[in-house]
PDB file of C-alpha atoms in Angstrom:
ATOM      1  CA  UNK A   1       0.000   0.000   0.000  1.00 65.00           C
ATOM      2  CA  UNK A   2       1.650   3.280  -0.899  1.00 72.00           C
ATOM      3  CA  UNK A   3      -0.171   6.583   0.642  1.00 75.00           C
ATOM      4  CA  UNK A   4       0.030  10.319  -1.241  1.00 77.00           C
ATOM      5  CA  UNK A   5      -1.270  12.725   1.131  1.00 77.00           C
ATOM      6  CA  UNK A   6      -2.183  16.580  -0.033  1.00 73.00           C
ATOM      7  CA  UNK A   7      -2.936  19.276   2.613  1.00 68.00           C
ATOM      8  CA  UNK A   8      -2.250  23.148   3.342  1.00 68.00           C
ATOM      9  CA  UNK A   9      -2.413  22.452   7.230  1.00 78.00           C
ATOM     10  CA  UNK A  10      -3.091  19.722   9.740  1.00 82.00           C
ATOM     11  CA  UNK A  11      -5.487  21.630  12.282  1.00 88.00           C
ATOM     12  CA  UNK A  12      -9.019  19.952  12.937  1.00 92.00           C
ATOM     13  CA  UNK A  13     -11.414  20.865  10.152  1.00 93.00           C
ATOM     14  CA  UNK A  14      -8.976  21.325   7.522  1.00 91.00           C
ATOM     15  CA  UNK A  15      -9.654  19.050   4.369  1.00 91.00           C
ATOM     16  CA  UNK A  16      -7.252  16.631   2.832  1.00 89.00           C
ATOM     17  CA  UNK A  17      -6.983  14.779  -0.543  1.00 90.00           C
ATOM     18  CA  UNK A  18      -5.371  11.133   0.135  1.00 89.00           C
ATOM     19  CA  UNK A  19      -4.968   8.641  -2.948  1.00 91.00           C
ATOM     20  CA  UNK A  20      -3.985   5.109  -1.715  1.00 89.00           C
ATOM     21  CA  UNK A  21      -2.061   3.264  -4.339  1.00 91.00           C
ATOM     22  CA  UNK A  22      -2.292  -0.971  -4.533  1.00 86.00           C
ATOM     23  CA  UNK A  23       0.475  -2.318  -6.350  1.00 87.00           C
ATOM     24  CA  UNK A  24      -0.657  -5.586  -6.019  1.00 84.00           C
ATOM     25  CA  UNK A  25      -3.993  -5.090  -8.020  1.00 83.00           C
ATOM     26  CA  UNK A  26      -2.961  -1.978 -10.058  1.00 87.00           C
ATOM     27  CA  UNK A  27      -5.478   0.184  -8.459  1.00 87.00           C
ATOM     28  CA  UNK A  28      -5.147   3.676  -7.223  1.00 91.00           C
ATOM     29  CA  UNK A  29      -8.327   5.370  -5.343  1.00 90.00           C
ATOM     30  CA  UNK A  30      -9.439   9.039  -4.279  1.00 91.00           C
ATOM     31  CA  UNK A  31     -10.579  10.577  -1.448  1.00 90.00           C
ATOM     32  CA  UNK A  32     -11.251  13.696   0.367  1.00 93.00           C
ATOM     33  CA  UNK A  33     -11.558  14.195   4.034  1.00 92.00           C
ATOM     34  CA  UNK A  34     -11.564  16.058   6.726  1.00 94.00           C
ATOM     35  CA  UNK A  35      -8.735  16.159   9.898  1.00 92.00           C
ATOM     36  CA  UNK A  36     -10.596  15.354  12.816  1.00 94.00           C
ATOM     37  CA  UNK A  37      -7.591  16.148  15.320  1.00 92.00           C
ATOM     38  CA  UNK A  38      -3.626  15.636  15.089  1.00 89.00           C
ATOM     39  CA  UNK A  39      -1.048  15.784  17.300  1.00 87.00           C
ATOM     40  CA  UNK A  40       2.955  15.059  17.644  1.00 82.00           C
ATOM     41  CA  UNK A  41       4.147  11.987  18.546  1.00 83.00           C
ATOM     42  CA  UNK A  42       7.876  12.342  19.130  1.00 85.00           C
ATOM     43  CA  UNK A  43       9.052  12.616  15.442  1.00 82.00           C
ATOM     44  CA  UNK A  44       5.797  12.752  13.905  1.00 82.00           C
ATOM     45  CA  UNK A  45       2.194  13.883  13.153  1.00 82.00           C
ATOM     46  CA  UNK A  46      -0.621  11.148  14.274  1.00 87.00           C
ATOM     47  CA  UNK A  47      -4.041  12.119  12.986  1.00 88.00           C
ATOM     48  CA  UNK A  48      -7.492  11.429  13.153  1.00 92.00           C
ATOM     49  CA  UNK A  49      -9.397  11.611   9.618  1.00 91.00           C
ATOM     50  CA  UNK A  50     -13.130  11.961   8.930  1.00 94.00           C
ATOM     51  CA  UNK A  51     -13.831  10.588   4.868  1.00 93.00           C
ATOM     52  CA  UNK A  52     -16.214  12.816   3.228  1.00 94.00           C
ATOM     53  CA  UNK A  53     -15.868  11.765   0.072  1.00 93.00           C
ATOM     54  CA  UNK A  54     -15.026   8.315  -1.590  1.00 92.00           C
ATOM     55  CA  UNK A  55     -17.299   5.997  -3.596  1.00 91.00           C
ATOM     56  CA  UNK A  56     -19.174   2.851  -3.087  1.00 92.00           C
ATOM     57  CA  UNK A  57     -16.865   0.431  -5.272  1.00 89.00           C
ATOM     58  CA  UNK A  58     -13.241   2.186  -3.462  1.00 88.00           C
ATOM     59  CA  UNK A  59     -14.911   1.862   0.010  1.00 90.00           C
ATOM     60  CA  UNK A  60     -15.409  -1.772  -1.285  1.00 91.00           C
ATOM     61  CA  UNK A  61     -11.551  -2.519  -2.425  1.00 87.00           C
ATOM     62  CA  UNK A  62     -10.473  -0.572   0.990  1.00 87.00           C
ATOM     63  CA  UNK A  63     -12.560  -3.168   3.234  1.00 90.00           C
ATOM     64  CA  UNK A  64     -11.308  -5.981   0.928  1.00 89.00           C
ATOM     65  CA  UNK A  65      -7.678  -5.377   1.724  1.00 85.00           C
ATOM     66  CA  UNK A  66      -8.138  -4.510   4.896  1.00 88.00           C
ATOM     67  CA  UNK A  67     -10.202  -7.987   5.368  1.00 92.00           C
ATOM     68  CA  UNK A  68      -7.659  -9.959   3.152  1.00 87.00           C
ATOM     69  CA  UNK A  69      -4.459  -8.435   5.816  1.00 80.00           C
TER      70      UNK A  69
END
């Protein structure tokens, strides 16, 4: 699973454009959300993420890896 991430800023409300990336199957999915909350965690930024946009058949492949791991 590979992970692009687009955002301007990671305080709650801001939105964010992800696209997950499958090499296995080829397949590369869209979606927008919003940051629910973030915070650092030593050397990094954790976050929370609320999906407001993604369609039926990528919500589909997303449960099917996540069911096949």
């Amino acid at each position: 699973l590979k992970l692009k991430i687009n955002f301007v800023s990671l305080k709650p409300g801001s939105s964010m454009e992800l696209e997950l990336y499958f090499p296995e199957k080829g397949l590369s999915i869209s979606l927008s959300g919003e940051i629910a909350w973030s915070k650092g965690v030593q050397n990094r930024m954790e976050l929370g993420l609320k999906i407001t946009e993604m369609d039926e058949e990528a919500k589909n492949e997303i449960l099917s890896w996540i069911a096949s791991k």
